[in-house]
mmCIF file of C-alpha atoms and ligand atoms in Angstrom:
data_model
loop_
_atom_site.group_PDB
_atom_site.id
_atom_site.type_symbol
_atom_site.label_atom_id
_atom_site.label_comp_id
_atom_site.label_asym_id
_atom_site.label_seq_id
_atom_site.Cartn_x
_atom_site.Cartn_y
_atom_site.Cartn_z
ATOM 1 C CA UNK A 251 -41.544 51.094 13.877
ATOM 2 C CA UNK A 252 -39.147 49.667 16.422
ATOM 3 C CA UNK A 253 -41.589 46.907 17.039
ATOM 4 C CA UNK A 254 -41.740 46.085 13.372
ATOM 5 C CA UNK A 255 -37.951 46.003 13.092
ATOM 6 C CA UNK A 256 -37.838 43.773 16.050
ATOM 7 C CA UNK A 257 -40.340 41.440 14.626
ATOM 8 C CA UNK A 258 -38.392 41.436 11.261
ATOM 9 C CA UNK A 259 -35.133 40.527 12.810
ATOM 10 C CA UNK A 260 -36.759 37.907 14.963
ATOM 11 C CA UNK A 261 -38.330 36.406 11.829
ATOM 12 C CA UNK A 262 -34.952 36.628 10.105
ATOM 13 C CA UNK A 263 -33.267 34.965 13.077
ATOM 14 C CA UNK A 264 -35.704 32.083 13.232
ATOM 15 C CA UNK A 265 -35.557 31.629 9.481
ATOM 16 C CA UNK A 266 -31.858 31.275 9.658
ATOM 17 C CA UNK A 267 -32.057 28.888 12.572
ATOM 18 C CA UNK A 268 -34.569 26.809 10.565
ATOM 19 C CA UNK A 269 -32.217 26.830 7.591
ATOM 20 C CA UNK A 270 -29.312 25.765 9.798
ATOM 21 C CA UNK A 271 -31.441 22.978 11.383
ATOM 22 C CA UNK A 272 -32.660 21.833 7.967
ATOM 23 C CA UNK A 273 -29.135 21.777 6.644
ATOM 24 C CA UNK A 274 -28.005 19.716 9.559
ATOM 25 C CA UNK A 275 -30.995 17.334 9.317
ATOM 26 C CA UNK A 276 -30.331 16.927 5.612
ATOM 27 C CA UNK A 277 -26.699 16.124 6.177
ATOM 28 C CA UNK A 278 -27.564 13.821 9.064
ATOM 29 C CA UNK A 279 -29.913 11.875 6.742
ATOM 30 C CA UNK A 280 -27.249 11.614 4.026
ATOM 31 C CA UNK A 281 -24.680 10.501 6.610
ATOM 32 C CA UNK A 282 -27.056 7.781 7.961
ATOM 33 C CA UNK A 283 -27.533 6.515 4.362
ATOM 34 C CA UNK A 284 -23.828 6.427 3.719
ATOM 35 C CA UNK A 285 -23.269 4.383 6.915
ATOM 36 C CA UNK A 286 -26.261 1.979 6.199
ATOM 37 C CA UNK A 287 -25.072 1.403 2.614
ATOM 38 C CA UNK A 288 -21.279 1.171 2.730
ATOM 39 C CA UNK A 289 -21.519 -0.492 -0.726
ATOM 40 C CA UNK A 290 -22.269 2.942 -2.210
ATOM 41 C CA UNK A 291 -18.647 3.757 -1.487
ATOM 42 C CA UNK A 292 -19.232 7.275 -0.191
ATOM 43 C CA UNK A 293 -16.580 6.796 2.540
ATOM 44 C CA UNK A 294 -12.886 6.249 1.878
ATOM 45 C CA UNK A 295 -9.935 6.148 4.111
ATOM 46 C CA UNK A 296 -6.917 8.212 3.104
ATOM 47 C CA UNK A 297 -3.420 7.616 4.576
ATOM 48 C CA UNK A 298 -0.906 10.231 5.522
ATOM 49 C CA UNK A 299 2.754 9.148 6.117
ATOM 50 C CA UNK A 300 4.368 9.546 9.450
ATOM 51 C CA UNK A 301 8.124 10.100 9.000
ATOM 52 C CA UNK A 302 11.061 9.589 11.289
ATOM 53 C CA UNK A 303 12.855 12.885 11.883
ATOM 54 C CA UNK A 304 16.229 11.319 12.426
ATOM 55 C CA UNK A 305 16.425 9.028 9.442
ATOM 56 C CA UNK A 306 13.692 10.413 7.123
ATOM 57 C CA UNK A 307 12.230 6.876 6.841
ATOM 58 C CA UNK A 308 8.411 6.444 6.655
ATOM 59 C CA UNK A 309 7.268 4.740 9.839
ATOM 60 C CA UNK A 310 3.617 4.379 9.213
ATOM 61 C CA UNK A 311 0.493 6.454 8.505
ATOM 62 C CA UNK A 312 -2.525 8.121 9.983
ATOM 63 C CA UNK A 313 -5.909 7.042 8.693
ATOM 64 C CA UNK A 314 -8.150 10.013 7.753
ATOM 65 C CA UNK A 315 -11.764 9.548 6.752
ATOM 66 C CA UNK A 316 -13.175 11.165 3.561
ATOM 67 C CA UNK A 317 -16.853 11.460 2.651
ATOM 68 C CA UNK A 318 -18.050 12.121 -0.899
ATOM 69 C CA UNK A 319 -21.795 12.280 -1.033
ATOM 70 C CA UNK A 320 -23.894 12.525 -4.276
ATOM 71 C CA UNK A 321 -25.988 15.401 -2.998
ATOM 72 C CA UNK A 322 -23.612 17.323 -0.638
ATOM 73 C CA UNK A 323 -20.357 16.626 -2.513
ATOM 74 C CA UNK A 324 -17.128 16.328 -0.500
ATOM 75 C CA UNK A 325 -17.695 17.107 3.126
ATOM 76 C CA UNK A 326 -14.655 17.555 5.449
ATOM 77 C CA UNK A 327 -14.407 15.423 8.633
ATOM 78 C CA UNK A 328 -14.311 18.489 10.783
ATOM 79 C CA UNK A 329 -17.853 19.120 9.601
ATOM 80 C CA UNK A 330 -19.399 15.679 9.585
ATOM 81 C CA UNK A 331 -17.685 14.039 12.561
ATOM 82 C CA UNK A 332 -19.100 16.466 15.128
ATOM 83 C CA UNK A 333 -22.515 16.019 13.429
ATOM 84 C CA UNK A 334 -22.136 12.258 13.548
ATOM 85 C CA UNK A 335 -21.282 12.586 17.246
ATOM 86 C CA UNK A 336 -24.375 14.670 17.917
ATOM 87 C CA UNK A 337 -26.644 12.172 16.184
ATOM 88 C CA UNK A 338 -25.045 9.110 17.681
ATOM 89 C CA UNK A 339 -23.509 7.873 14.440
ATOM 90 C CA UNK A 340 -19.821 7.917 15.153
ATOM 91 C CA UNK A 341 -19.621 4.450 16.585
ATOM 92 C CA UNK A 342 -20.933 2.919 13.346
ATOM 93 C CA UNK A 343 -18.610 5.047 11.243
ATOM 94 C CA UNK A 344 -15.663 4.302 13.488
ATOM 95 C CA UNK A 345 -16.239 0.534 13.245
ATOM 96 C CA UNK A 346 -16.250 0.958 9.395
ATOM 97 C CA UNK A 347 -12.914 2.888 9.521
ATOM 98 C CA UNK A 348 -11.340 0.300 11.828
ATOM 99 C CA UNK A 349 -12.503 -2.565 9.628
ATOM 100 C CA UNK A 350 -11.270 -0.875 6.410
ATOM 101 C CA UNK A 351 -7.873 -0.063 7.960
ATOM 102 C CA UNK A 352 -7.426 -3.618 9.327
ATOM 103 C CA UNK A 353 -8.269 -5.187 5.950
ATOM 104 C CA UNK A 354 -5.812 -2.740 4.280
ATOM 105 C CA UNK A 355 -2.998 -3.557 6.708
ATOM 106 C CA UNK A 356 -3.563 -7.222 5.897
ATOM 107 C CA UNK A 357 -3.531 -6.557 2.151
ATOM 108 C CA UNK A 358 -0.325 -4.653 2.234
ATOM 109 C CA UNK A 359 1.225 -7.448 4.254
ATOM 110 C CA UNK A 360 0.000 -10.077 1.705
ATOM 111 C CA UNK A 361 1.461 -7.972 -1.111
ATOM 112 C CA UNK A 362 4.860 -8.216 0.537
ATOM 113 C CA UNK A 363 4.947 -4.544 1.575
ATOM 114 C CA UNK A 364 5.644 -5.259 5.218
ATOM 115 C CA UNK A 365 3.645 -4.613 8.398
ATOM 116 C CA UNK A 366 2.495 -1.116 8.047
ATOM 117 C CA UNK A 367 1.572 0.804 11.149
ATOM 118 C CA UNK A 368 -1.674 2.804 10.915
ATOM 119 C CA UNK A 369 -3.190 5.147 13.549
ATOM 120 C CA UNK A 370 -6.916 5.547 13.554
ATOM 121 C CA UNK A 371 -8.751 8.528 15.131
ATOM 122 C CA UNK A 372 -11.268 7.532 17.787
ATOM 123 C CA UNK A 373 -14.228 9.811 18.514
ATOM 124 C CA UNK A 374 -15.098 10.584 22.159
ATOM 125 C CA UNK A 375 -18.190 8.356 22.297
ATOM 126 C CA UNK A 376 -16.334 5.502 20.521
ATOM 127 C CA UNK A 377 -13.593 5.759 23.077
ATOM 128 C CA UNK A 378 -16.152 5.490 25.953
ATOM 129 C CA UNK A 379 -18.110 2.700 24.268
ATOM 130 C CA UNK A 380 -17.955 -0.694 25.857
ATOM 131 C CA UNK A 381 -17.843 -2.397 22.553
ATOM 132 C CA UNK A 382 -14.672 -0.765 21.296
ATOM 133 C CA UNK A 383 -12.187 -3.058 23.002
ATOM 134 C CA UNK A 384 -13.889 -6.297 21.854
ATOM 135 C CA UNK A 385 -14.384 -4.798 18.341
ATOM 136 C CA UNK A 386 -10.689 -3.989 17.968
ATOM 137 C CA UNK A 387 -9.676 -7.402 19.359
ATOM 138 C CA UNK A 388 -12.095 -9.165 16.972
ATOM 139 C CA UNK A 389 -10.807 -7.283 13.998
ATOM 140 C CA UNK A 390 -7.163 -8.022 14.807
ATOM 141 C CA UNK A 391 -7.998 -11.665 15.122
ATOM 142 C CA UNK A 392 -10.200 -11.903 12.024
ATOM 143 C CA UNK A 393 -7.731 -10.108 9.772
ATOM 144 C CA UNK A 394 -4.765 -11.919 11.388
ATOM 145 C CA UNK A 395 -2.780 -8.741 12.000
ATOM 146 C CA UNK A 396 -0.519 -7.889 14.909
ATOM 147 C CA UNK A 397 -1.746 -5.404 17.463
ATOM 148 C CA UNK A 398 1.473 -3.536 17.034
ATOM 149 C CA UNK A 399 0.409 -2.506 13.539
ATOM 150 C CA UNK A 400 -2.632 -0.614 14.838
ATOM 151 C CA UNK A 401 -2.570 2.716 16.695
ATOM 152 C CA UNK A 402 -5.439 4.799 18.076
ATOM 153 C CA UNK A 403 -5.527 8.606 18.355
ATOM 154 C CA UNK A 404 -7.636 10.324 20.970
ATOM 155 C CA UNK A 405 -7.832 13.948 21.898
ATOM 156 C CA UNK A 406 -7.365 15.660 25.261
ATOM 157 C CA UNK A 407 -11.061 16.563 25.379
ATOM 158 C CA UNK A 408 -11.959 12.840 25.104
ATOM 159 C CA UNK A 409 -9.901 11.797 28.047
ATOM 160 C CA UNK A 410 -10.192 14.822 30.323
ATOM 161 C CA UNK A 411 -13.986 14.777 30.542
ATOM 162 C CA UNK A 412 -13.811 11.859 32.952
ATOM 163 C CA UNK A 413 -10.097 11.190 33.541
ATOM 164 C CA UNK A 414 -10.550 8.280 35.932
ATOM 165 C CA UNK A 415 -12.781 6.429 33.580
ATOM 166 C CA UNK A 416 -10.331 7.296 30.732
ATOM 167 C CA UNK A 417 -7.404 5.781 32.582
ATOM 168 C CA UNK A 418 -9.360 2.529 32.752
ATOM 169 C CA UNK A 419 -10.453 2.558 29.177
ATOM 170 C CA UNK A 420 -6.845 3.329 28.048
ATOM 171 C CA UNK A 421 -5.542 0.461 30.085
ATOM 172 C CA UNK A 422 -7.932 -1.941 28.413
ATOM 173 C CA UNK A 423 -6.864 -0.790 24.961
ATOM 174 C CA UNK A 424 -3.203 -0.921 25.968
ATOM 175 C CA UNK A 425 -3.702 -4.473 27.191
ATOM 176 C CA UNK A 426 -4.534 -5.511 23.658
ATOM 177 C CA UNK A 427 -1.230 -4.109 22.519
ATOM 178 C CA UNK A 428 -2.288 -1.123 20.328
ATOM 179 C CA UNK A 429 -0.290 2.079 20.581
ATOM 180 C CA UNK A 430 -2.171 5.205 21.772
ATOM 181 C CA UNK A 431 -1.539 8.763 20.778
ATOM 182 C CA UNK A 432 -2.837 11.945 22.411
ATOM 183 C CA UNK A 433 -3.817 14.098 19.382
ATOM 184 C CA UNK A 434 -3.900 17.924 19.080
ATOM 185 C CA UNK A 435 -1.876 18.130 22.237
ATOM 186 C CA UNK A 436 -1.853 21.552 23.858
ATOM 187 C CA UNK A 437 -5.130 22.761 22.439
ATOM 188 C CA UNK A 438 -7.340 21.395 25.184
ATOM 189 C CA UNK A 439 -6.676 21.253 28.820
ATOM 190 C CA UNK A 440 -4.644 18.419 30.151
ATOM 191 C CA UNK A 441 -3.850 17.975 33.704
ATOM 192 C CA UNK A 442 -0.195 17.049 33.908
ATOM 193 C CA UNK A 443 -0.949 14.900 36.956
ATOM 194 C CA UNK A 444 -3.268 12.731 34.753
ATOM 195 C CA UNK A 445 -0.883 12.684 31.873
ATOM 196 C CA UNK A 446 1.438 10.786 34.086
ATOM 197 C CA UNK A 447 -1.234 8.183 34.810
ATOM 198 C CA UNK A 448 -2.465 7.810 31.209
ATOM 199 C CA UNK A 449 -0.832 4.835 29.510
ATOM 200 C CA UNK A 450 -0.052 6.842 26.360
ATOM 201 C CA UNK A 451 2.764 6.162 23.939
ATOM 202 C CA UNK A 452 2.801 9.241 21.731
ATOM 203 C CA UNK A 453 2.035 12.978 22.151
ATOM 204 C CA UNK A 454 1.160 14.833 18.923
ATOM 205 C CA UNK A 455 2.094 18.527 18.913
ATOM 206 C CA UNK A 456 -0.817 20.344 17.405
ATOM 207 C CA UNK A 457 -0.419 21.976 14.073
ATOM 208 C CA UNK A 458 -1.279 25.422 15.567
ATOM 209 C CA UNK A 459 2.074 25.409 17.430
ATOM 210 C CA UNK A 460 4.000 23.943 14.485
ATOM 211 C CA UNK A 461 2.832 26.681 12.060
ATOM 212 C CA UNK A 462 4.932 29.407 13.661
ATOM 213 C CA UNK A 463 7.491 27.247 15.401
ATOM 214 C CA UNK A 464 10.359 28.993 13.585
ATOM 215 C CA UNK A 465 8.817 32.487 13.680
ATOM 216 C CA UNK A 466 7.429 32.877 17.181
ATOM 217 C CA UNK A 467 9.410 32.426 20.344
ATOM 218 C CA UNK A 468 6.278 31.454 22.241
ATOM 219 C CA UNK A 469 5.271 28.660 19.810
ATOM 220 C CA UNK A 470 8.862 27.379 19.837
ATOM 221 C CA UNK A 471 8.849 27.308 23.535
ATOM 222 C CA UNK A 472 5.614 25.327 23.632
ATOM 223 C CA UNK A 473 6.904 22.822 21.099
ATOM 224 C CA UNK A 474 10.152 22.294 23.027
ATOM 225 C CA UNK A 475 8.231 21.879 26.253
ATOM 226 C CA UNK A 476 6.016 19.245 24.737
ATOM 227 C CA UNK A 477 9.084 17.441 23.387
ATOM 228 C CA UNK A 478 10.732 17.326 26.733
ATOM 229 C CA UNK A 479 7.559 16.559 28.658
ATOM 230 C CA UNK A 480 6.929 13.600 26.371
ATOM 231 C CA UNK A 481 10.459 12.272 26.580
ATOM 232 C CA UNK A 482 10.546 12.654 30.384
ATOM 233 C CA UNK A 483 7.316 10.582 30.532
ATOM 234 C CA UNK A 484 8.841 7.972 28.135
ATOM 235 C CA UNK A 485 6.502 8.944 25.279
ATOM 236 C CA UNK A 486 7.462 9.673 21.667
ATOM 237 C CA UNK A 487 6.470 12.987 20.019
ATOM 238 C CA UNK A 488 5.024 13.546 16.557
ATOM 239 C CA UNK A 489 4.613 17.062 15.096
ATOM 240 C CA UNK A 490 1.573 17.440 12.934
ATOM 241 C CA UNK A 491 0.956 19.804 10.057
ATOM 242 C CA UNK A 492 4.588 20.207 9.101
ATOM 243 C CA UNK A 493 4.747 22.185 5.817
ATOM 244 C CA UNK A 494 8.219 23.699 5.478
ATOM 245 C CA UNK A 495 11.845 22.669 5.425
ATOM 246 C CA UNK A 496 12.512 25.104 8.241
ATOM 247 C CA UNK A 497 10.016 23.443 10.506
ATOM 248 C CA UNK A 498 11.566 20.020 9.692
ATOM 249 C CA UNK A 499 15.095 21.289 10.497
ATOM 250 C CA UNK A 500 13.963 23.007 13.727
ATOM 251 C CA UNK A 501 12.011 19.980 14.951
ATOM 252 C CA UNK A 502 14.771 17.502 14.081
ATOM 253 C CA UNK A 503 17.393 19.646 15.780
ATOM 254 C CA UNK A 504 15.341 19.712 19.003
ATOM 255 C CA UNK A 505 14.716 16.002 19.296
ATOM 256 C CA UNK A 506 11.192 15.629 17.986
ATOM 257 C CA UNK A 507 10.830 11.982 16.964
ATOM 258 C CA UNK A 508 8.430 12.043 14.022
ATOM 259 C CA UNK A 509 6.495 14.366 11.808
ATOM 260 C CA UNK A 510 3.493 14.324 9.615
ATOM 261 C CA UNK A 511 2.483 17.017 7.108
ATOM 262 C CA UNK A 512 2.240 18.331 3.610
ATOM 263 C CA UNK A 513 6.070 18.914 3.519
ATOM 264 C CA UNK A 514 6.348 15.158 3.130
ATOM 265 C CA UNK A 515 2.940 14.149 1.821
ATOM 266 C CA UNK A 516 -0.715 15.070 1.913
ATOM 267 C CA UNK A 517 -3.114 12.262 3.012
ATOM 268 C CA UNK A 518 -3.222 9.826 -0.002
ATOM 269 C CA UNK A 519 -5.821 7.478 -1.430
ATOM 270 C CA UNK A 520 -5.051 3.798 -0.581
ATOM 271 C CA UNK A 521 -3.815 3.134 -4.175
ATOM 272 C CA UNK A 522 -1.424 6.161 -4.056
ATOM 273 C CA UNK A 523 -0.204 5.199 -0.591
ATOM 274 C CA UNK A 524 0.463 1.684 -1.819
ATOM 275 C CA UNK A 525 2.592 3.146 -4.692
ATOM 276 C CA UNK A 526 4.495 5.175 -2.012
ATOM 277 C CA UNK A 527 5.096 1.990 0.005
ATOM 278 C CA UNK A 528 6.468 0.196 -3.106
ATOM 279 C CA UNK A 529 8.958 3.037 -3.935
ATOM 280 C CA UNK A 530 9.526 4.522 -0.568
ATOM 281 C CA UNK A 531 12.604 6.669 -0.367
ATOM 282 C CA UNK A 532 13.695 8.342 2.830
ATOM 283 C CA UNK A 533 13.213 12.109 3.019
ATOM 284 C CA UNK A 534 16.605 13.968 2.694
ATOM 285 C CA UNK A 535 17.270 15.671 5.992
ATOM 286 C CA UNK A 536 19.819 18.516 6.115
ATOM 287 C CA UNK A 537 21.772 17.128 9.066
ATOM 288 C CA UNK A 538 22.107 13.554 7.803
HETATM 289 P P1 C2E B 613 -6.435 15.229 13.158
HETATM 290 O O1 C2E B 613 -6.544 13.773 13.655
HETATM 291 O O2 C2E B 613 -5.680 16.171 14.000
HETATM 292 O O3 C2E B 613 -5.817 15.028 11.717
HETATM 293 C C1 C2E B 613 -4.902 15.957 11.207
HETATM 294 C C2 C2E B 613 -5.533 16.870 10.173
HETATM 295 O O4 C2E B 613 -4.565 17.794 9.646
HETATM 296 C C3 C2E B 613 -6.062 16.143 8.988
HETATM 297 O O5 C2E B 613 -7.224 16.866 8.473
HETATM 298 C C4 C2E B 613 -4.974 16.288 7.927
HETATM 299 O O6 C2E B 613 -5.383 16.211 6.576
HETATM 300 C C5 C2E B 613 -4.482 17.708 8.235
HETATM 301 N N1 C2E B 613 -3.124 17.947 7.815
HETATM 302 C C6 C2E B 613 -2.064 17.088 7.932
HETATM 303 N N2 C2E B 613 -0.912 17.675 7.574
HETATM 304 C C7 C2E B 613 -1.312 18.934 7.251
HETATM 305 C C8 C2E B 613 -0.489 20.074 6.711
HETATM 306 O O7 C2E B 613 0.725 20.081 6.521
HETATM 307 N N3 C2E B 613 -1.165 21.211 6.533
HETATM 308 C C9 C2E B 613 -2.526 21.297 6.718
HETATM 309 N N4 C2E B 613 -3.105 22.485 6.464
HETATM 310 N N5 C2E B 613 -3.297 20.318 7.188
HETATM 311 C C10 C2E B 613 -2.644 19.124 7.378
HETATM 312 P P2 C2E B 613 -8.594 16.169 8.048
HETATM 313 O O8 C2E B 613 -8.203 14.954 7.262
HETATM 314 O O9 C2E B 613 -9.414 17.195 7.401
HETATM 315 O O10 C2E B 613 -9.228 15.704 9.402
HETATM 316 C C11 C2E B 613 -9.645 16.615 10.407
HETATM 317 C C12 C2E B 613 -10.023 15.964 11.719
HETATM 318 O O11 C2E B 613 -11.099 15.134 11.538
HETATM 319 C C13 C2E B 613 -8.852 15.094 12.235
HETATM 320 O O12 C2E B 613 -7.915 15.850 12.889
HETATM 321 C C14 C2E B 613 -9.658 14.201 13.145
HETATM 322 O O13 C2E B 613 -9.865 14.900 14.364
HETATM 323 C C15 C2E B 613 -11.030 14.018 12.401
HETATM 324 N N6 C2E B 613 -11.057 12.775 11.707
HETATM 325 C C16 C2E B 613 -10.554 12.470 10.527
HETATM 326 N N7 C2E B 613 -10.780 11.128 10.299
HETATM 327 C C17 C2E B 613 -11.532 10.629 11.300
HETATM 328 C C18 C2E B 613 -12.015 9.300 11.680
HETATM 329 O O14 C2E B 613 -11.835 8.316 10.958
HETATM 330 N N8 C2E B 613 -12.659 9.198 12.838
HETATM 331 C C19 C2E B 613 -12.747 10.273 13.721
HETATM 332 N N9 C2E B 613 -13.423 10.134 14.925
HETATM 333 N N10 C2E B 613 -12.277 11.532 13.406
HETATM 334 C C20 C2E B 613 -11.632 11.711 12.227
HETATM 335 MG MG1 MG B 614 -5.397 12.442 14.433
HETATM 336 MG MG1 MG B 615 -4.143 15.953 15.195
HETATM 337 MG MG1 MG B 616 -5.067 18.767 14.569
#
């Protein structure tokens, strides 16, 4: 009996593994198709405003990739980016995102909407890839846009894997003139000694600390520590995932520079973001 049960659960286990693997392979195949045929329009870049906490003015946006596949429907980036990374597809996707964003920045400028600053997320393998610096340089030149209008976001995990190599890669990106943000700060492990050596412009306080920043003393303490750490290292601080007025007031009162979150706006399709640029009104802050 026991043997039978054992065999059953083993069969169940492998069946489930097979199903998981089949699901992954199917998604991988769809993802490959989407990259090979960008004309199908499965990918889109959405733009989430980044807002100055002192004046309420919109300062720029973060580019967030969206994938809508005819078979799988809408798949969130937290699901397909790790898969793309596993199958070596992130570099191709990343180049498409950079290209799309650079063309969009140029278009906004041509429409008289100013030089909009956009930060693009870089995957780990993209960051480490030798072609990334020449690709970024080439795109800036081809679209005729200033390096100051492009930012790149990387996570702690990306830079801390091989910190010495990361310092070098960051230097090369900085030399082009693009701004660099350390994303999801506080969720990985960062050596403070390396943080000092990384040529980074912005620390982004992870949403997990922002969520309870007004309710939990420990999260407030972490947020305040990140703000003073950043300022002491001459970096700016952006709080991500800001959803309430109370969070805005707390962060503004404690010197956080910028925020991003549903409180101001969700990530928007390019057309909706363009409308926002046309009619942009500063956010009303309580202490201004
Ligand atoms: P991230 O870079 O930390 O981006 C912030 C995420 O928080 C986004 O999720 C955004 O939609 C979400 N968010 C912003 N404000 C709020 C808020 O107030 N409340 C809540 N609940 N969520 C908020 P999204 O767009 O699903 O992206 C998830 C992650 O996928 C990103 O995290 C980033 O790591 C990755 N990602 C997105 N686009 C790209 C891309 O083009 N390339 C790469 N390599 N990764 C990307
Ligand atoms: Mg990001
Ligand atoms: Mg983030
Ligand atoms: Mg995050």
